[in-house]
Coordinates of C-alpha atoms in Angstrom, one line a residue:
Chain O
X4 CA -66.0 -46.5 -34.9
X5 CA -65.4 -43.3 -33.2
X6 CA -66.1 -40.5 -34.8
X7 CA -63.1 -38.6 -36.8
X8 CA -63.8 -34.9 -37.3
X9 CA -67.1 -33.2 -38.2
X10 CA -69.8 -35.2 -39.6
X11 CA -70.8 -34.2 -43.3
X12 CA -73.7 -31.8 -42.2
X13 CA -71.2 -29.9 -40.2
X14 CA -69.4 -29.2 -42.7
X15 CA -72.4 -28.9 -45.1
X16 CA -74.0 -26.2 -42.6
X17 CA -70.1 -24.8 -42.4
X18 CA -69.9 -24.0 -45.9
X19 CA -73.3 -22.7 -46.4
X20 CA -74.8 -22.0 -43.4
X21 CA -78.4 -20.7 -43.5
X22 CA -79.9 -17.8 -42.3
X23 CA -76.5 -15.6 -41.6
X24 CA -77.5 -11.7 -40.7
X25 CA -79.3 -9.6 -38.7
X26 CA -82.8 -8.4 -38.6
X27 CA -83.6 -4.6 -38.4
X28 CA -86.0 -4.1 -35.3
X29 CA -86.0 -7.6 -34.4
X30 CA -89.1 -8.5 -31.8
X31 CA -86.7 -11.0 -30.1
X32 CA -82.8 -10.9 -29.9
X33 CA -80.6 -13.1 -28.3
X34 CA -77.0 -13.3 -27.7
X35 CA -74.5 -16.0 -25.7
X36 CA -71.0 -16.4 -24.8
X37 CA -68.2 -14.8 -24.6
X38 CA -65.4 -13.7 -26.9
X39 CA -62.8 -14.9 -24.5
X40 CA -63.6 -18.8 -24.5
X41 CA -64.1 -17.9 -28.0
X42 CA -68.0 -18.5 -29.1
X43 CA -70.0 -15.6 -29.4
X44 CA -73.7 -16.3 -31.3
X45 CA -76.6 -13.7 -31.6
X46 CA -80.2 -14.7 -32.8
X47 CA -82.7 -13.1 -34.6
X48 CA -86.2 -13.4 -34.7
X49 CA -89.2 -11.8 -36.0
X50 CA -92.7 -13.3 -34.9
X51 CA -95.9 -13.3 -36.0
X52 CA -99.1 -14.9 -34.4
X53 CA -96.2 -16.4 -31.9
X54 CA -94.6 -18.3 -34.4
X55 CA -90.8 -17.5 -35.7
X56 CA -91.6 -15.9 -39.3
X57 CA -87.6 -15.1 -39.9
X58 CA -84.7 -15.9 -37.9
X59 CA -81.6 -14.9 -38.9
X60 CA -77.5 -15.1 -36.6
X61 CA -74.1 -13.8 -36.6
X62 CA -71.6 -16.3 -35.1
X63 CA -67.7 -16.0 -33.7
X64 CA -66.6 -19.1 -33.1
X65 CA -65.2 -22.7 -34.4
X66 CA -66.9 -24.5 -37.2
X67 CA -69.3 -25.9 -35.0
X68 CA -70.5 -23.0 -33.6
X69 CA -71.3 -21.8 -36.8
X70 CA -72.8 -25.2 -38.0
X71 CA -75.2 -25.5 -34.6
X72 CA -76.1 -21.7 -35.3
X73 CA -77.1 -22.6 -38.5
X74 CA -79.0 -25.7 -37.6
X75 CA -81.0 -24.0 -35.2
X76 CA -82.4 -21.3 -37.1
X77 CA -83.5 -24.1 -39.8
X78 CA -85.3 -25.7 -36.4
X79 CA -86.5 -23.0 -35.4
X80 CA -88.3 -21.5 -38.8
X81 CA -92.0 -21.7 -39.2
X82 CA -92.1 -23.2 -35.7
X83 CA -94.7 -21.8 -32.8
X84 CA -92.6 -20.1 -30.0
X85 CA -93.5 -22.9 -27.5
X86 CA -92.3 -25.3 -29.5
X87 CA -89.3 -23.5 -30.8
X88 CA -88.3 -23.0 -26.6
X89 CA -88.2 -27.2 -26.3
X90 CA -85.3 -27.2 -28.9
X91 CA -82.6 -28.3 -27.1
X92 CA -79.0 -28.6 -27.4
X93 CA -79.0 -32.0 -27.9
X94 CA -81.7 -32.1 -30.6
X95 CA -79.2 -29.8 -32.7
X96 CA -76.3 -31.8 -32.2
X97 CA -78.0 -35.1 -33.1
X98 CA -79.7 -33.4 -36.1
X99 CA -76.0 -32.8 -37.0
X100 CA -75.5 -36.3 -37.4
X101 CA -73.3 -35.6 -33.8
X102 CA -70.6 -33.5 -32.5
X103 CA -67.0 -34.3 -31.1
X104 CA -67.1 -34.8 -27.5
X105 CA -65.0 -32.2 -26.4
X106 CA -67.1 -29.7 -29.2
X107 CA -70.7 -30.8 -27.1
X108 CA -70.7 -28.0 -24.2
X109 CA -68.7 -24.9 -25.7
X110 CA -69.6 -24.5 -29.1
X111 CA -73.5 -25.7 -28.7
X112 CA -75.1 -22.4 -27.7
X113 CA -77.0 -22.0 -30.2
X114 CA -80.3 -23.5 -28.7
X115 CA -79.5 -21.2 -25.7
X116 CA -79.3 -17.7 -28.1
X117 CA -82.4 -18.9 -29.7
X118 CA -83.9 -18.9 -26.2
X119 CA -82.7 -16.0 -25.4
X120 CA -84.4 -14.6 -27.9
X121 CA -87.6 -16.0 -27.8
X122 CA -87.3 -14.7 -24.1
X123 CA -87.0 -11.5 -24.9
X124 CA -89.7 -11.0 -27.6
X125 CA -91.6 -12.5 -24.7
X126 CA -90.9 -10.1 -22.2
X127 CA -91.4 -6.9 -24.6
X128 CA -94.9 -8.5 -25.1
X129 CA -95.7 -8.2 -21.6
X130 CA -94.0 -4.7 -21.8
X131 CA -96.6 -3.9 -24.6
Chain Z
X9 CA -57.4 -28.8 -57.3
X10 CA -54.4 -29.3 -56.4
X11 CA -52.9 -29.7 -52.8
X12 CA -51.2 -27.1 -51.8
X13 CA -49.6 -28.1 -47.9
X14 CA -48.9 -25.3 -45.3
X15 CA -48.3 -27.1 -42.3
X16 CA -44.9 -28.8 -42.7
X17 CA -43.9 -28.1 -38.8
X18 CA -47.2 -30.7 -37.9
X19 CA -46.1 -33.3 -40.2
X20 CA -43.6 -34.0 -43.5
X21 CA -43.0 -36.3 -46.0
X22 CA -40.1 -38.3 -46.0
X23 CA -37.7 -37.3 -48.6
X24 CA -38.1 -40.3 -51.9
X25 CA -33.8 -40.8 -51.6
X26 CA -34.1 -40.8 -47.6
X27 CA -36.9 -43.8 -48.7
X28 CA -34.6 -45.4 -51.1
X29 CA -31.7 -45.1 -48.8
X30 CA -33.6 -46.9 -46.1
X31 CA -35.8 -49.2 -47.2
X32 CA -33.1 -51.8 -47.2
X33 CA -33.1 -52.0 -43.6
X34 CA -36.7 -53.4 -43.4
X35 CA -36.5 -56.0 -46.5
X36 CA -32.7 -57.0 -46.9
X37 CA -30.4 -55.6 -44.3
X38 CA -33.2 -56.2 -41.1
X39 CA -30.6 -57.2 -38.6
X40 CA -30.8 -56.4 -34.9
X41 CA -27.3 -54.1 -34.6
X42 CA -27.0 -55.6 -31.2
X43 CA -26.5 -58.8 -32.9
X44 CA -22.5 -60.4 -33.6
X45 CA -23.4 -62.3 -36.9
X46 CA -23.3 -60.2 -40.1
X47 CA -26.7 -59.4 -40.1
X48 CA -26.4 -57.5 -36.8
X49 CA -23.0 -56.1 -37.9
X50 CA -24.9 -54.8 -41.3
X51 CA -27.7 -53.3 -38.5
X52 CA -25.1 -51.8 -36.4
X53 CA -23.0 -50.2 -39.1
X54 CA -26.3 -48.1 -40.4
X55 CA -27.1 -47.2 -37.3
X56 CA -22.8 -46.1 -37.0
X57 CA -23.2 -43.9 -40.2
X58 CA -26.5 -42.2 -39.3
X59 CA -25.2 -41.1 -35.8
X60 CA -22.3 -40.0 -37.9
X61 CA -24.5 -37.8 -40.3
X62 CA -26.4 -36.3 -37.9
X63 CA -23.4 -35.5 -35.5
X64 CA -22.1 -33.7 -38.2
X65 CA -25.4 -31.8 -39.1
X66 CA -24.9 -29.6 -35.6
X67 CA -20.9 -30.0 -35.7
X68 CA -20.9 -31.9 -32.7
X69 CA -17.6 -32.9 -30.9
X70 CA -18.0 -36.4 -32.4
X71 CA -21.1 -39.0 -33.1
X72 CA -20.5 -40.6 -29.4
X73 CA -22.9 -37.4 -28.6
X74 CA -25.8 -38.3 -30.5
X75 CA -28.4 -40.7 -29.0
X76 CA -31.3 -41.6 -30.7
X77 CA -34.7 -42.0 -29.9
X78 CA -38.5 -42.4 -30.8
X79 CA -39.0 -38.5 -31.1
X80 CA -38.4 -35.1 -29.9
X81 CA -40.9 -35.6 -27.7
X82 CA -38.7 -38.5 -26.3
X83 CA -35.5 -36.1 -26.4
X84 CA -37.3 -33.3 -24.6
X85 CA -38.1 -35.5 -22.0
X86 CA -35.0 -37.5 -21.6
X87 CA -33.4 -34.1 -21.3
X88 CA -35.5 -32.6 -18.4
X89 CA -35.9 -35.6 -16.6
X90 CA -32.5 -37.2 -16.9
X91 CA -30.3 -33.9 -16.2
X92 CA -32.6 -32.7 -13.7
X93 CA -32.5 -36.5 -12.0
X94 CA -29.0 -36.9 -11.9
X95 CA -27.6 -33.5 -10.6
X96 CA -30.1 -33.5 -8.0
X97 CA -27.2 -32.7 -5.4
X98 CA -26.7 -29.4 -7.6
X99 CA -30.3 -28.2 -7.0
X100 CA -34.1 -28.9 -7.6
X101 CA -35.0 -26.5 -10.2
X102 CA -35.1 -26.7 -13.8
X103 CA -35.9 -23.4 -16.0
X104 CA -37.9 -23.3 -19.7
X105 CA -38.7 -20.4 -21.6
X106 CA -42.5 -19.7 -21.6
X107 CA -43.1 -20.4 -25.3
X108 CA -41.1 -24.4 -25.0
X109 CA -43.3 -26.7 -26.5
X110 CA -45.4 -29.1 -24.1
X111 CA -42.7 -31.7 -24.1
X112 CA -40.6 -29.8 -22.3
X113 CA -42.9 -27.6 -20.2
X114 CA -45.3 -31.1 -19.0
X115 CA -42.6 -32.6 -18.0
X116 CA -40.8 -29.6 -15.8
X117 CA -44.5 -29.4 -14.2
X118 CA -45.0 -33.1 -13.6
X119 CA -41.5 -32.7 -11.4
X120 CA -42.7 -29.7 -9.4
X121 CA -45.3 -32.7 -7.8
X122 CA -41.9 -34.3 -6.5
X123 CA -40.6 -31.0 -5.1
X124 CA -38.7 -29.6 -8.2
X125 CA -38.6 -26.2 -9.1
X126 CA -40.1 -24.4 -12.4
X127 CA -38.4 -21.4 -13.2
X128 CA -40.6 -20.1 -16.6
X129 CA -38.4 -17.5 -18.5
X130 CA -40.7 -14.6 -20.3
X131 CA -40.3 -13.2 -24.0
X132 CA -41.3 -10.3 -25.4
X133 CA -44.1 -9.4 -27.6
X134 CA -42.2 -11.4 -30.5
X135 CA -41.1 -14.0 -28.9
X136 CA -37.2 -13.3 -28.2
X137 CA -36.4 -14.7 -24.6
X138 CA -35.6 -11.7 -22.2
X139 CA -31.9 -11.4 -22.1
X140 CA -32.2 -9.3 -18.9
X141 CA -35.3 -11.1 -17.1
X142 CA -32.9 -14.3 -17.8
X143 CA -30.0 -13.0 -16.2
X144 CA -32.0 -11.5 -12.9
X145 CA -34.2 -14.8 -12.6
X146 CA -32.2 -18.0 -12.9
X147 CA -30.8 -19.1 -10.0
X148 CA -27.9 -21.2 -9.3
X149 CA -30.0 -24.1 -8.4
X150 CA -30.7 -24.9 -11.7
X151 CA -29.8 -27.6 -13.5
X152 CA -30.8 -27.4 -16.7
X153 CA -32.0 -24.2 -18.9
X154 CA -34.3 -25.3 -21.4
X155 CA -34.7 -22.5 -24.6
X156 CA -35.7 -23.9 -27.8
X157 CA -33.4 -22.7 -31.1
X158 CA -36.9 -21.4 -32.7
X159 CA -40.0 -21.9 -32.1
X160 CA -42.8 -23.6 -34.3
X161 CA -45.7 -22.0 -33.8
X162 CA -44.7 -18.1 -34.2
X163 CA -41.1 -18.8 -36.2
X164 CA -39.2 -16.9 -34.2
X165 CA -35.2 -17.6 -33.4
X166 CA -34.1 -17.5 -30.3
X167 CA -30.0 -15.7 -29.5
X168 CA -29.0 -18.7 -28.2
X169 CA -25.5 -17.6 -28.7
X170 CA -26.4 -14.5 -25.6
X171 CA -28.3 -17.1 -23.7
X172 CA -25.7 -19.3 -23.6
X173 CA -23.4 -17.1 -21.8
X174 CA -25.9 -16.3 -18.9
X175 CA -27.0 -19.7 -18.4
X176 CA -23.6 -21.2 -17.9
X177 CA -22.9 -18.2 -15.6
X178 CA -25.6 -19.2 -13.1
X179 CA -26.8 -22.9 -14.2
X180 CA -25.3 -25.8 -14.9
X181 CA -26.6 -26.9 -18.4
X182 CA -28.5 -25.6 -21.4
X183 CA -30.7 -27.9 -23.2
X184 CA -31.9 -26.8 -26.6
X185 CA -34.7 -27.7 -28.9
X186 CA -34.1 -27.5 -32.7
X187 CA -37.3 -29.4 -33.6
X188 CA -38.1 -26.7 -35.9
X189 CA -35.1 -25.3 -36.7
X190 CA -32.5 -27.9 -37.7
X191 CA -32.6 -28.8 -41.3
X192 CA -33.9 -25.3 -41.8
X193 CA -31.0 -23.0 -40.6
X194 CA -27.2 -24.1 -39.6
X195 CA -26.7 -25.1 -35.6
X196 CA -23.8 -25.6 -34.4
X197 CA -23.3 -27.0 -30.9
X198 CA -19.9 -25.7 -30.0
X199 CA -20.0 -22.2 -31.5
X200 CA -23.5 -22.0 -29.6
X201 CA -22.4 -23.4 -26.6
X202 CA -25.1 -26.0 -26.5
X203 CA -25.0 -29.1 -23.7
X204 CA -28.0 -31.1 -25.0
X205 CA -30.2 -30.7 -28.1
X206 CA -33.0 -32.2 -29.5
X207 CA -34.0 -33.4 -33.0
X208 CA -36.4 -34.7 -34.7
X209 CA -36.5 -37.2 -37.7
X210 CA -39.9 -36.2 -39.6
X211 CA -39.0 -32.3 -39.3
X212 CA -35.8 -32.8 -41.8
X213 CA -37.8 -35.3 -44.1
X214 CA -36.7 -38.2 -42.7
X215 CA -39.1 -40.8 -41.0
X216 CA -41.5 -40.1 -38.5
X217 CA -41.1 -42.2 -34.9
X218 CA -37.6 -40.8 -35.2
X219 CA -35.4 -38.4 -33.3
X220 CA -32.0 -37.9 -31.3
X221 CA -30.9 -36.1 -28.3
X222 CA -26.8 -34.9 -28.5
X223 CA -25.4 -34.9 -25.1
X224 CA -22.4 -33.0 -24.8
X225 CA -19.2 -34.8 -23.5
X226 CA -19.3 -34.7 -20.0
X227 CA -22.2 -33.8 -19.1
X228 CA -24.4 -36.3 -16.8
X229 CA -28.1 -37.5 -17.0
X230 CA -30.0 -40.4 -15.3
X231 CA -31.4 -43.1 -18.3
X232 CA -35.1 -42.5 -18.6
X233 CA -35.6 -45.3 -20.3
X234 CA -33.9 -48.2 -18.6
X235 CA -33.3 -52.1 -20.5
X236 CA -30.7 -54.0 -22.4
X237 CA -28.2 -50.7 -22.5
X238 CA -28.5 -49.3 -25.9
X239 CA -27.6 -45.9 -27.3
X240 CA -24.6 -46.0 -24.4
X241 CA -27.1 -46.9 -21.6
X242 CA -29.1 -44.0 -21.7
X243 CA -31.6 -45.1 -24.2
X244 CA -32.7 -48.8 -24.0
X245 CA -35.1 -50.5 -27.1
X246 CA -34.3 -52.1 -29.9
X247 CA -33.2 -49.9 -32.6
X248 CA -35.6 -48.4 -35.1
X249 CA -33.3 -49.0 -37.9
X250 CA -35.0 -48.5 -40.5
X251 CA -35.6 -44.8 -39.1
X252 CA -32.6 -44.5 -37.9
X253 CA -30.6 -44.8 -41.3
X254 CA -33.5 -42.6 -42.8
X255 CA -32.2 -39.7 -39.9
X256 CA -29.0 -40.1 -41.0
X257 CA -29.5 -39.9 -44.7
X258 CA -32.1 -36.9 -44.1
X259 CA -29.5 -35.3 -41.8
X260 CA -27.0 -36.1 -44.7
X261 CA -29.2 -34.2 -46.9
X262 CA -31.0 -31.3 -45.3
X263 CA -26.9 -30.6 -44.4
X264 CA -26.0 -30.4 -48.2
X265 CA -29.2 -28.3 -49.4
X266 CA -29.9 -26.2 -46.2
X267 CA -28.7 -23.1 -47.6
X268 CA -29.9 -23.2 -50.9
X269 CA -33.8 -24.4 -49.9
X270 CA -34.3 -21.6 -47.1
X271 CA -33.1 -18.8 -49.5
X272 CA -35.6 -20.4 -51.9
X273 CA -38.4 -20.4 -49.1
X274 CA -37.2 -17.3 -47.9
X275 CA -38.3 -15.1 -51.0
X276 CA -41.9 -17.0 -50.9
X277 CA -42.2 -16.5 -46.8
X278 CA -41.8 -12.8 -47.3
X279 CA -44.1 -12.5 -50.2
X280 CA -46.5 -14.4 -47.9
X281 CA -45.8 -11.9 -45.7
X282 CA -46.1 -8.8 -47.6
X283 CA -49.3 -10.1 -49.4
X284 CA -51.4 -11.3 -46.1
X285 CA -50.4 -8.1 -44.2
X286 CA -52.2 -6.1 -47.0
X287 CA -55.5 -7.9 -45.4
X288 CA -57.3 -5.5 -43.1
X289 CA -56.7 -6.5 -39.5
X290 CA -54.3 -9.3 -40.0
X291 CA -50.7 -9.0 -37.8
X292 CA -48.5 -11.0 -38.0
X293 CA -47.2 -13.2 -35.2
X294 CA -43.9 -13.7 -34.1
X295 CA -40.6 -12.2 -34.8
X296 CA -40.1 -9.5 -38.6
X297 CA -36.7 -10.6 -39.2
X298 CA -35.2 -13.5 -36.3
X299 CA -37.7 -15.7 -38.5
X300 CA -37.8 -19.1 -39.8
X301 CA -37.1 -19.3 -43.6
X302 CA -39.9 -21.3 -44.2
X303 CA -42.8 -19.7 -41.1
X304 CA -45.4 -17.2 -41.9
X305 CA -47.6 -17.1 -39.3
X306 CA -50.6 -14.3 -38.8
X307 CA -53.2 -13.5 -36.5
X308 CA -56.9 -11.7 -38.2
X309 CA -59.7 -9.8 -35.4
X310 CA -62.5 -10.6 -35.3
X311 CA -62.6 -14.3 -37.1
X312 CA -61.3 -17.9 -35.6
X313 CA -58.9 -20.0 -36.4
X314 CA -60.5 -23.1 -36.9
X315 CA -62.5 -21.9 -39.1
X316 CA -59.9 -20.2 -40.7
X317 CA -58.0 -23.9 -41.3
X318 CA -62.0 -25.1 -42.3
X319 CA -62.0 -23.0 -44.7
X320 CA -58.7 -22.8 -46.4
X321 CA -59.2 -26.7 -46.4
X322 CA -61.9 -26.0 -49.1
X323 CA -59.6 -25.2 -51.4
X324 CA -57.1 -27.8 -50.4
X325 CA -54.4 -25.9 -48.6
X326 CA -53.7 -27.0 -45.4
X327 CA -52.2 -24.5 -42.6
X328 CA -52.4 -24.9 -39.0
X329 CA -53.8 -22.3 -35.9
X330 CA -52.9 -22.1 -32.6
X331 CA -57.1 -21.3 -31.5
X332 CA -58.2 -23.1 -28.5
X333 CA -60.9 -24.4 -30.3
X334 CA -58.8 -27.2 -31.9
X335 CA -56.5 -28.0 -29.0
X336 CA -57.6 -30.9 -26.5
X337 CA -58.0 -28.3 -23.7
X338 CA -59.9 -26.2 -25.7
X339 CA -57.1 -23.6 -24.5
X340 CA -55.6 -21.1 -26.5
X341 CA -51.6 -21.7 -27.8
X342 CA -49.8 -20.8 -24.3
X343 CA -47.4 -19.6 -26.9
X344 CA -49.7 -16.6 -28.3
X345 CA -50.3 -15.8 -24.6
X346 CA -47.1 -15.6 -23.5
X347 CA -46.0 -13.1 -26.7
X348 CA -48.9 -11.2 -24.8
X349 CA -52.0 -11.9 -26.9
X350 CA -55.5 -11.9 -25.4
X351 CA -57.5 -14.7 -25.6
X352 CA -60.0 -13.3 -28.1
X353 CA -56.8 -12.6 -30.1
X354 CA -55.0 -15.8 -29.9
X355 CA -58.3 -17.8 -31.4
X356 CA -57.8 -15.6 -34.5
X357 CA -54.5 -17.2 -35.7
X358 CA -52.9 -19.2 -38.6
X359 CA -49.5 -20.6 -38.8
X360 CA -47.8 -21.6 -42.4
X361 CA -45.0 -23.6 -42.6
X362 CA -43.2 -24.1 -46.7
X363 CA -41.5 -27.0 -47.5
X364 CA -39.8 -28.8 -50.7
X365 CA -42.9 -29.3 -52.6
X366 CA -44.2 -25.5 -52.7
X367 CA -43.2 -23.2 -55.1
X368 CA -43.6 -19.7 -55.8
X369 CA -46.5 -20.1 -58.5
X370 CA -48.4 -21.3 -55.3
X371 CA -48.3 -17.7 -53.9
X372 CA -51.0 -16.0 -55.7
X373 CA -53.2 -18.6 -55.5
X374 CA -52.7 -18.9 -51.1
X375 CA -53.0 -15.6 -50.6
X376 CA -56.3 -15.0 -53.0
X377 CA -57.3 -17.7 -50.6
X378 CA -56.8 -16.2 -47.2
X379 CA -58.5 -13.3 -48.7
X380 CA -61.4 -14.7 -49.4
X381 CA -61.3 -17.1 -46.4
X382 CA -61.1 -13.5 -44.2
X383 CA -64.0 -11.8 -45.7
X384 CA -66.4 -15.0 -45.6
X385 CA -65.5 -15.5 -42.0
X386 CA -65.8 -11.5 -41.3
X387 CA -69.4 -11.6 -42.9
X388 CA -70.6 -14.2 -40.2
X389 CA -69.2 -12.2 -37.1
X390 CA -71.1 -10.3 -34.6
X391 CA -67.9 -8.4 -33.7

């Protein structure tokens, strides 16, 4: 059957999505999109020993955006920053229990701020 | 907790006597009205009476106007197409206001592939068609002037009395919309100087699947729909009877209690209004006074609107938003765009539409709602 709406854990993660805020002198930071399509996401991370000790995200955007957001950070938690830079955008939708079709490309960023992030904390490493 | 639903211009109930009225017509009284035996004369006489009803509903010249069909969608189209089709010889252009809903705007663009002419008339920032742009742009090519009587999404209503004047001094006819406005406030055809206008079943609590199209006396359009000649020839297809006779009792109706229901809705719009403007950043969309009875309709910075109609599900009210992220082209309303609205402010907005089963004690209990829904949605925001 196709699929009607958000699955459950969309809406779960909608409701109460984890890990909303920011993070005062992040070591990475992150941010994707636009405010004119309408999906705006930054990420949060603090690391330690190269693994993401807190990750925390502001999102604009449908309730997708803010359920992928969500999702990712509880992915990306705990997780070594190698590892955390294979998440992809695919492994949080299907973690999701799935996505709409036309909700796959625009509101799925999240794996990309959370890359972003872990890019940056990367590059001020080298900096340091 | 108890429904409370906000989005009577997406979908309505059907009234319980317009049901009771019309149920016949699909156990008892099925006939086919194009039938001579008594069942079809049964079938032929509801359909008689409805097209009576809703004739008089917009004070047309008699019921020979009204045509019915499977929608406004249906109507809009017939419309376009079959005025534009038939008057060719008069000119290859057709003209909508920019805030028309799709079913007149995709059908004007699918003509421009065979050569016709789009003229798109602008409004102003709250959606009143430009009296002045109107008179410098139409040409007298056109055929057929298409300005809706008000429009869903923002509420506000059209002077189609004013527009009338200029589009008969340059174009041939004016086709109108009431979709959201019939039922709601009084239309009348000849005082408004309207040549074709469209209705819909479902948005006067009658059935869905459901609407009409009155065509002035006189004036011409090509059948869209060609077959066995019903509806005069211009509409072939069996009859939906059964919502057909629902129309007409719905029409019957919503003529009867129009006055009395939007005064009623009235006082609960504007407390809607008053309450939700209190909210820091919200605006509201659309037109202060040429409003709707029943339309409140907002836009908030900073948050989204699907997530706005997410949210306000949680608590079981339903409203709609014109946000790109719910439409199938993930495009913002072309409405709130052309009222002027940047993108990043279009996805912000929430549309309420009151019917018969809201009351006033549902007031406090919406707007504590939005409230809440705002500040949740404000506390996730990088902007």
């Amino acid at each position: 059957m196709a699929q009607i709406g958000y699955s459950e854990k969309v809406m779960e993660h909608f409701m109460n999505p984890r890990n909303v805020g920011t993070i005062e002198n992040p070591d990475g930071y992150g941010k994707v999109g636009n405010p004119v399509c309408g999906d705006v996401m930054e990420m949060f991370i603090s690391v330690e020993d190269d693994t993401i000790s807190d990750i925390k995200f502001r999102t604009f955007g449908c309730g997708s955006a803010i359920a992928t957001s969500s999702m990712v950070t509880e992915l990306a938690k705990g997780k070594h920053i190698d590892e955390a830079m294979e998440i992809t955008r695919k492994d949080v939708a299907d973690e999701l229990d799935g996505l709409p079709p036309r909700k796959m490309h625009c509101s799925n960023l999240a794996a990309d701020a959370l890359h972003g992030a872990i890019e940056d904390y990367k590059s001020k490493k080298v900096g340091k | 907790m108890r429904q409370i639903y906000l989005d009577h211009a997406s979908a309505m109930p059907i009234d319980p006597r317009v049901l009771e009225f019309a149920k016949r017509y699909v156990t008892n009284d099925f006939g086919n009205p194009s039938s001579l035996h008594s069942a079809g004369l049964t079938a032929k006489r509801a359909i008689e009476d409805a097209r009576q009803r809703v004739a008089e509903l917009i004070n047309a010249e008699d019921e020979t106007c009204i045509i019915f069909t499977s929608g406004a969608t249906e109507s809009n189209n017939m419309a376009i197409k079959g005025t534009a089709l038939r008057n060719i010889r008069k000119g290859k252009r057709v003209a909508a206001s920019a805030i028309e809903h799709i079913s007149v705007l995709n059908p004007a663009k699918e003509f421009q592939k065979s050569g016709f002419e789009l003229t798109l008339i602008p409004v102003d920032q709250t959606g009143i068609v430009d009296i002045g742009k109107l008179a410098d742009i139409l040409t007298e090519d056109t055929t057929v002037t298409s300005i809706m009587y008000a429009n869903n999404e923002i509420g506000t209503i059209e002077p189609i009395q004013e527009i009338n004047e200029i589009v008969h001094e340059k174009g041939l006819y004016l086709h109108v919309d009431t979709t959201a406005a019939a039922g709601r406030i009084p239309i009348d055809v000849q005082n408004d100087g309207i040549d074709l206008l469209t209705l819909s079943s479902n948005d006067m609590y009658g059935p869905q699947g459901c609407g009409a199209l009155y065509i002035k006396p006189g004036v011409k359009l090509q059948p869209v729909l060609p077959g066995g000649g019903q509806e005069r020839g211009l509409r072939s297809g069996t009859e939906n009877l059964f919502a057909i006779a629902g129309m007409g009792e719905a029409a019957r109706i919503a003529k009867d209690e129009m006055g009395q229901e939007s005064e009623r809705l009235k006082g609960m719009r504007d407390k809607l209004i008053d309450e939700i403007s209190k909210i820091e950043e919200s605006y509201l969309t659309g037109h202060p006074t040429q409003r709707l009875p029943h339309h409140a309709s907002f836009r908030f910075s900073r948050i989204e609107g699907e997530n706005i109609l997410l949210n306000m599900d949680m608590y079981n009210i339903q409203v709609a938003t014109g946000s790109a992220c719910t439409s199938r082209t993930l495009e913002p309303s072309h409405v709130l765009l052309a009222v002027g609205l940047k993108h990043e402010e279009a996805h912000g907005s929430m549309v309420m539409t009151l019917g018969r089963s809201n009351n006033a004690e549902e007031i406090p209990i919406i707007t504590k709602a939005v409230k809440e829904t705002v500040q949740r949605l404000r506390m996730l925001t990088p902007m």
